[in-house]
CSV table of C-alpha atoms in Angstrom, one decimal:
chain,number,residue,atom,x,y,z
A,285,MET,CA,6.1,54.9,-28.0
A,286,VAL,CA,6.7,53.2,-24.8
A,287,LEU,CA,6.8,49.4,-24.8
A,288,LEU,CA,5.8,47.7,-21.6
A,289,GLN,CA,7.2,44.3,-21.1
A,290,PHE,CA,5.6,41.9,-18.6
A,291,SER,CA,7.5,39.0,-17.1
A,292,TRP,CA,5.2,36.2,-16.0
A,293,CYS,CA,6.5,34.1,-13.1
A,294,ARG,CA,5.4,30.6,-13.1
A,295,LYS,CA,5.6,28.7,-9.9
A,296,SER,CA,8.1,25.8,-9.9
A,297,THR,CA,6.6,22.3,-9.7
A,298,LYS,CA,9.9,20.8,-8.5
A,299,MET,CA,9.4,19.3,-5.1
A,300,VAL,CA,11.1,16.8,-2.9
A,301,LYS,CA,9.3,13.4,-2.8
A,302,LEU,CA,9.2,11.1,0.2
A,303,HIS,CA,8.3,7.5,-0.2
A,304,ILE,CA,6.8,6.7,3.2
A,305,LYS,CA,7.2,3.0,4.4
A,306,ARG,CA,6.2,1.2,7.6
A,307,GLY,CA,8.8,-1.5,8.0
A,308,GLU,CA,9.3,-3.0,4.5
A,309,GLU,CA,5.8,-2.1,3.4
A,310,SER,CA,5.1,0.8,1.2
A,311,GLN,CA,2.4,3.3,2.4
A,312,PHE,CA,2.2,6.3,0.2
A,313,LEU,CA,4.1,9.1,-1.6
A,314,TYR,CA,4.4,12.6,0.1
A,315,GLU,CA,5.5,15.7,-1.6
A,316,THR,CA,6.9,18.9,-0.1
A,317,THR,CA,9.8,21.3,-0.4
A,318,VAL,CA,13.2,21.1,1.2
A,319,ALA,CA,12.5,24.3,3.0
A,320,SER,CA,9.7,22.6,5.0
A,321,THR,CA,10.3,22.1,8.7
A,322,LEU,CA,10.2,18.6,10.2
A,323,ASP,CA,7.5,19.6,12.5
A,324,GLN,CA,5.3,20.5,9.5
A,325,VAL,CA,6.3,17.4,7.6
A,326,LEU,CA,5.7,15.1,10.5
A,327,LYS,CA,2.2,16.6,11.2
A,328,GLU,CA,1.1,16.2,7.6
A,329,VAL,CA,2.5,12.7,7.2
A,330,ALA,CA,0.8,11.6,10.4
A,331,ALA,CA,-2.5,13.0,9.2
A,332,ILE,CA,-2.3,11.1,5.9
A,333,TYR,CA,-0.9,7.9,7.4
A,334,ASN,CA,-3.7,7.8,10.1
A,335,GLY,CA,-6.3,9.0,7.7
A,336,ARG,CA,-5.6,6.0,5.4
A,337,LEU,CA,-6.1,3.7,8.4
A,338,LYS,CA,-9.4,5.4,9.3
A,339,ILE,CA,-10.6,5.0,5.7
A,340,MET,CA,-9.7,1.3,5.8
A,341,ARG,CA,-11.5,0.8,9.1
A,342,ILE,CA,-14.7,2.5,7.8
A,343,CYS,CA,-14.6,0.5,4.6
A,344,TYR,CA,-14.5,-2.7,6.5
A,345,GLU,CA,-17.4,-1.7,8.8
A,346,MET,CA,-19.4,-0.4,5.8
A,347,GLU,CA,-19.0,-3.8,4.1
A,348,GLU,CA,-20.5,-5.5,7.2
A,349,MET,CA,-23.2,-2.9,7.3
A,350,ALA,CA,-24.2,-3.6,3.7
A,351,LYS,CA,-24.5,-7.4,4.6
A,352,HIS,CA,-25.9,-7.4,8.1
A,353,GLY,CA,-27.3,-3.8,8.9
A,354,THR,CA,-26.4,-1.5,11.8
A,355,THR,CA,-24.5,-2.5,14.9
A,356,LEU,CA,-26.6,-3.8,17.9
A,357,PRO,CA,-26.4,-1.8,21.2
A,358,PRO,CA,-23.5,-2.9,23.4
A,359,ASN,CA,-25.8,-4.6,25.8
A,360,MET,CA,-27.2,-6.9,23.1
A,361,MET,CA,-24.0,-7.6,21.2
A,362,GLY,CA,-23.0,-11.2,21.1
A,363,LEU,CA,-26.2,-12.5,22.8
A,364,THR,CA,-28.3,-15.4,21.3
A,365,ASP,CA,-31.9,-14.8,20.3
A,366,GLU,CA,-33.0,-16.7,23.3
A,367,GLN,CA,-31.0,-14.5,25.6
A,368,ILE,CA,-32.3,-11.3,24.1
A,369,GLU,CA,-35.9,-12.6,24.5
A,370,ASP,CA,-35.3,-13.7,28.0
A,371,LEU,CA,-33.8,-10.4,29.0
A,372,LYS,CA,-36.5,-8.5,27.0
A,373,LEU,CA,-34.0,-6.4,25.1
A,374,VAL,CA,-35.0,-4.3,22.1
A,375,ASP,CA,-32.8,-2.6,19.5
A,376,GLU,CA,-34.6,0.7,19.5
A,377,TRP,CA,-32.0,2.4,17.3
A,378,GLY,CA,-32.4,-0.4,14.7
A,379,GLN,CA,-36.1,0.5,14.5
A,380,LYS,CA,-35.3,4.2,14.1
A,381,CYS,CA,-32.4,3.8,11.7
A,382,GLU,CA,-34.0,1.9,8.8
A,383,PRO,CA,-32.2,1.9,5.5
A,384,SER,CA,-33.7,3.7,2.5
A,385,GLY,CA,-36.0,1.5,0.5
A,386,GLY,CA,-36.5,-1.0,3.3
A,387,SER,CA,-34.4,-3.9,4.5
A,388,TYR,CA,-34.3,-7.7,4.3
A,389,PHE,CA,-33.2,-10.0,7.1
A,390,ASN,CA,-29.6,-11.4,6.9
A,391,LYS,CA,-28.5,-12.7,10.3
A,392,ASP,CA,-25.0,-11.8,11.4
A,393,PRO,CA,-23.2,-15.1,12.3
A,394,ILE,CA,-21.2,-13.4,15.0
A,395,GLY,CA,-24.2,-11.5,16.6
A,396,ARG,CA,-22.6,-8.0,16.2
A,397,ARG,CA,-25.2,-6.4,13.8
A,398,ASN,CA,-29.0,-6.5,13.8
A,399,GLY,CA,-29.4,-8.4,10.5
A,400,LYS,CA,-31.5,-5.6,8.8
A,401,ALA,CA,-29.5,-5.4,5.6
A,402,PRO,CA,-30.2,-2.7,3.1
A,403,ASN,CA,-31.8,-3.7,-0.3
A,404,GLU,CA,-29.6,-4.6,-3.2
A,405,LYS,CA,-29.7,-1.2,-4.8
A,406,MET,CA,-28.6,0.6,-1.6
A,407,ALA,CA,-26.0,-2.1,-0.9
A,408,GLU,CA,-24.5,-1.4,-4.3
A,409,VAL,CA,-24.2,2.3,-3.4
A,410,ILE,CA,-22.1,1.3,-0.4
A,411,THR,CA,-19.9,-1.3,-2.1
A,412,LYS,CA,-19.2,1.0,-5.1
A,413,THR,CA,-18.2,3.9,-2.8
A,414,ILE,CA,-16.0,1.6,-0.8
A,415,SER,CA,-14.2,0.4,-3.9
A,416,GLU,CA,-13.4,4.0,-5.0
A,417,ALA,CA,-12.3,5.0,-1.6
A,418,ARG,CA,-9.9,2.0,-1.3
A,419,LYS,CA,-8.6,2.6,-4.8
A,420,SER,CA,-7.8,6.3,-4.0
A,421,ILE,CA,-5.6,5.4,-0.9
A,422,SER,CA,-4.2,2.1,-2.2
A,423,LYS,CA,-0.5,1.3,-1.9
A,424,ASP,CA,-0.6,0.8,-5.6
A,425,GLN,CA,-0.6,4.5,-6.0
A,426,VAL,CA,3.1,4.4,-5.1
A,427,ALA,CA,3.9,2.3,-8.3
A,428,ARG,CA,1.8,4.8,-10.3
A,429,ASP,CA,3.7,7.7,-8.8
A,430,VAL,CA,0.6,9.3,-7.4
A,431,VAL,CA,1.2,11.6,-4.4
A,432,MET,CA,-1.0,11.3,-1.5
A,433,THR,CA,-2.5,14.5,0.1
A,434,GLU,CA,-4.7,15.4,3.1
A,435,THR,CA,-7.2,16.6,0.5
A,436,MET,CA,-7.4,13.1,-1.0
A,437,ILE,CA,-8.0,11.7,2.4
A,438,LYS,CA,-10.8,14.2,3.1
A,439,ASP,CA,-12.4,13.6,-0.3
A,440,ALA,CA,-12.5,9.8,0.4
A,441,LEU,CA,-14.1,10.3,3.8
A,442,ASP,CA,-16.7,12.7,2.4
A,443,GLN,CA,-17.6,10.1,-0.3
A,444,LEU,CA,-18.1,7.4,2.4
A,445,ARG,CA,-20.1,9.8,4.6
A,446,GLY,CA,-22.2,10.7,1.6
A,447,ALA,CA,-23.0,7.1,0.7
A,448,THR,CA,-23.9,6.4,4.3
A,449,MET,CA,-26.3,9.3,4.4
A,450,ILE,CA,-28.0,8.1,1.1
A,451,VAL,CA,-28.6,4.6,2.5
A,452,TYR,CA,-29.4,5.8,6.1
A,453,PRO,CA,-31.0,9.3,5.7
A,454,MET,CA,-32.1,9.1,9.4
A,455,ASN,CA,-28.4,8.8,10.3
A,456,LEU,CA,-26.7,5.8,12.1
A,457,PRO,CA,-27.2,4.8,15.8
A,458,PRO,CA,-24.9,6.7,18.1
A,459,HIS,CA,-23.0,3.6,19.0
A,460,GLU,CA,-22.3,2.6,15.4
A,461,PRO,CA,-18.5,2.4,14.8
A,462,ILE,CA,-18.9,4.1,11.4
A,463,ARG,CA,-20.6,7.1,12.9
A,464,LEU,CA,-18.0,7.3,15.6
A,465,GLU,CA,-15.3,7.3,13.0
A,466,PHE,CA,-16.9,10.1,11.1
A,467,GLU,CA,-17.3,12.1,14.3
A,468,ASP,CA,-13.7,11.3,15.3
A,469,ASN,CA,-15.0,9.6,18.6
A,470,GLU,CA,-13.8,6.1,17.8
A,471,ASP,CA,-12.4,4.1,20.7
A,472,LEU,CA,-9.7,1.7,19.5
A,473,THR,CA,-8.6,0.7,23.0
A,474,GLY,CA,-7.5,-3.0,23.1
A,475,THR,CA,-7.8,-3.5,19.3
A,476,GLN,CA,-5.2,-4.4,16.8
A,477,ALA,CA,-6.0,-1.1,15.0
A,478,SER,CA,-4.7,0.9,18.1
A,479,LYS,CA,-1.3,-0.6,17.5
A,480,GLU,CA,-1.3,0.7,13.9
A,481,VAL,CA,-2.2,4.3,14.6
A,482,ILE,CA,0.6,6.8,15.4
A,483,GLU,CA,-0.3,10.0,17.1
A,484,ALA,CA,1.1,13.2,15.5
A,485,SER,CA,3.1,13.9,18.7
A,486,GLU,CA,4.7,10.4,18.6
A,487,VAL,CA,5.4,10.0,14.9
A,488,ALA,CA,9.1,9.7,13.8
A,489,LEU,CA,10.6,9.6,10.3
A,490,TRP,CA,13.9,7.8,9.7
A,491,PHE,CA,16.1,8.4,6.6
A,492,SER,CA,19.4,6.6,5.8
A,493,GLY,CA,19.6,5.2,9.3
A,494,LYS,CA,19.0,8.5,11.1
A,495,GLU,CA,15.9,9.9,12.8
A,496,MET,CA,14.9,13.3,11.3
A,497,VAL,CA,14.8,15.5,14.3
A,498,ARG,CA,12.0,18.0,15.0
A,499,GLY,CA,13.1,21.6,14.8
A,500,LYS,CA,15.2,21.1,11.8
A,501,LYS,CA,14.3,21.4,8.1
A,502,LEU,CA,14.4,18.8,5.4
A,503,SER,CA,17.2,20.7,3.7
A,504,ASP,CA,19.4,19.8,6.8
A,505,TYR,CA,19.2,16.1,5.7
A,506,LEU,CA,18.5,16.3,1.9
A,507,GLY,CA,20.4,19.5,0.8
A,508,ARG,CA,18.7,22.0,-1.5
A,509,ASN,CA,17.9,19.8,-4.5
A,510,GLU,CA,14.1,19.8,-4.9
A,511,LYS,CA,14.2,16.9,-7.3
A,512,THR,CA,15.3,14.6,-4.5
A,513,LYS,CA,13.3,11.4,-3.9
A,514,ILE,CA,14.0,9.4,-0.8
A,515,VAL,CA,12.6,6.4,1.2
A,516,ALA,CA,11.5,7.6,4.7
A,517,LYS,CA,10.3,5.1,7.3
A,518,ILE,CA,7.5,6.0,9.7
A,519,GLN,CA,7.2,4.6,13.3
A,520,LYS,CA,6.6,5.6,16.8
A,521,ARG,CA,9.3,7.6,18.6
A,522,GLY,CA,11.5,5.7,21.0
A,523,GLN,CA,11.3,2.4,19.1
A,524,GLY,CA,14.8,2.6,17.8
A,525,ALA,CA,16.1,2.5,14.2
A,526,PRO,CA,14.0,0.6,11.7
A,527,GLY,CA,15.6,-1.9,9.3
A,528,ARG,CA,17.7,-0.4,6.6
A,529,GLU,CA,16.5,-0.5,3.0
A,530,PRO,CA,18.1,-3.4,0.9
A,531,VAL,CA,21.0,-2.3,-1.3
A,532,PHE,CA,19.3,-3.9,-4.3
A,533,SER,CA,15.7,-3.8,-5.4
A,534,GLU,CA,13.7,-7.0,-5.7
A,535,GLU,CA,14.0,-6.9,-9.5
A,536,GLU,CA,17.8,-6.3,-9.4
A,537,ARG,CA,18.1,-9.1,-6.9
A,538,LYS,CA,16.3,-11.5,-9.3
A,539,GLN,CA,18.5,-10.5,-12.2
A,540,MET,CA,21.6,-11.0,-10.2
A,541,MET,CA,20.5,-14.5,-9.0
A,542,ALA,CA,19.6,-15.5,-12.7
A,543,HIS,CA,23.1,-14.3,-13.8
A,544,ALA,CA,24.8,-16.2,-11.0
A,545,TYR,CA,22.8,-19.4,-12.0
A,546,ARG,CA,23.8,-19.1,-15.6
A,547,LYS,CA,27.5,-18.8,-14.6
A,548,GLN,CA,27.2,-21.7,-12.2
A,549,GLU,CA,25.8,-23.9,-15.0
A,550,GLU,CA,28.6,-22.9,-17.3
A,551,TRP,CA,31.2,-23.8,-14.8
A,552,LYS,CA,29.5,-27.2,-14.2
A,553,LYS,CA,29.7,-27.9,-17.9
A,554,LEU,CA,33.3,-26.9,-18.1
A,555,ASN,CA,34.3,-29.1,-15.1
A,556,ALA,CA,32.4,-32.0,-16.6
A,557,ASP,CA,34.6,-32.0,-19.8
A,558,ASP,CA,37.5,-34.4,-19.8
A,559,GLU,CA,41.0,-32.9,-20.0
A,560,ASP,CA,41.6,-34.7,-23.4
A,561,ALA,CA,38.3,-33.5,-24.8
A,562,TYR,CA,40.3,-31.2,-27.2
A,563,MET,CA,41.4,-34.4,-29.0
A,564,ASP,CA,37.9,-34.6,-30.5
A,565,SER,CA,38.4,-31.3,-32.2
A,566,GLY,CA,39.2,-31.1,-36.0
A,567,TRP,CA,42.3,-29.1,-35.5
A,568,ALA,CA,43.8,-31.9,-33.2
A,569,ASP,CA,43.4,-34.6,-35.9
A,570,PRO,CA,46.9,-35.7,-37.2
A,571,GLN,CA,45.4,-37.0,-40.4
A,572,ALA,CA,43.5,-33.9,-41.3
A,573,LEU,CA,46.2,-32.4,-43.5
A,574,LYS,CA,46.6,-35.7,-45.5
A,575,ARG,CA,42.9,-36.0,-46.0
A,576,GLN,CA,42.8,-32.4,-47.2
A,577,PHE,CA,45.6,-33.1,-49.9
A,578,HIS,CA,43.6,-36.1,-51.1
A,579,GLY,CA,40.2,-34.2,-51.2
A,580,MET,CA,38.8,-36.6,-48.7
A,581,GLN,CA,37.8,-34.1,-45.9
A,582,ASN,CA,34.1,-33.8,-44.7
A,583,ILE,CA,33.3,-37.4,-46.0
A,584,LYS,CA,30.4,-39.0,-44.1
A,585,PHE,CA,29.3,-42.6,-44.2
A,586,GLY,CA,25.7,-43.7,-43.9
A,587,PRO,CA,22.3,-42.7,-45.3
A,588,ARG,CA,21.5,-39.0,-45.8
């Protein structure tokens, strides 16, 4: 009889983990292997980082859309009702892109959207999806030790896109920022958001005060231990070294301050004591031995 023995190989789940920060602010956790090249790591980190920013921009615009409808055409944006009437301007796309179930008028105080807000049920679809998307990419995921991936970014975008199609089955106007974001045609020129985005070709990661150079592997900086977890700071190339991580964590710093305070109070108390304070102690009483022989120690006067 011939016995066949099979050896099952299970793929190791040990991977190096990068805690990505921008300045002192946590962004997300990224997982890879030490054999990965920096070119690959930078590309994936940039995609996740910019993907999170895109989701946050879309969520903000969808919140506004749930309250005030779709965006007005550029030539009508910011004009008063009187100016629109005088110029005989019409929001044709607003008429074509009606929300499912009808709309009710809720004027946009800054004159950016047409005021045709979706009904309560459809608005709830939008707000619920926004909440789920924000939760999936939240910085709180770092504390939960949840690793962020490009797939998670794609799933969140698909959920937001799906909610938009449910509420606006006729699609959104071509000038609507939400539609432009989904189609990757957004123009962030001159906005604060443009300062936050870092193109894949411009992204840099810093670890332990050194920039991790393209063309090398993570193992060149971290060794071959796949269980390694580091803090890596993301920023644009050419901006110089970011601030180093503090030696102690915030919790450790608080504990050290509390310990120092207790010691300070103890020293204050000792300094306040008179040099002759020991004379009040029982062992310094010259009559203590005499009273002990006469059985008169620990005698107290007054009511008990």
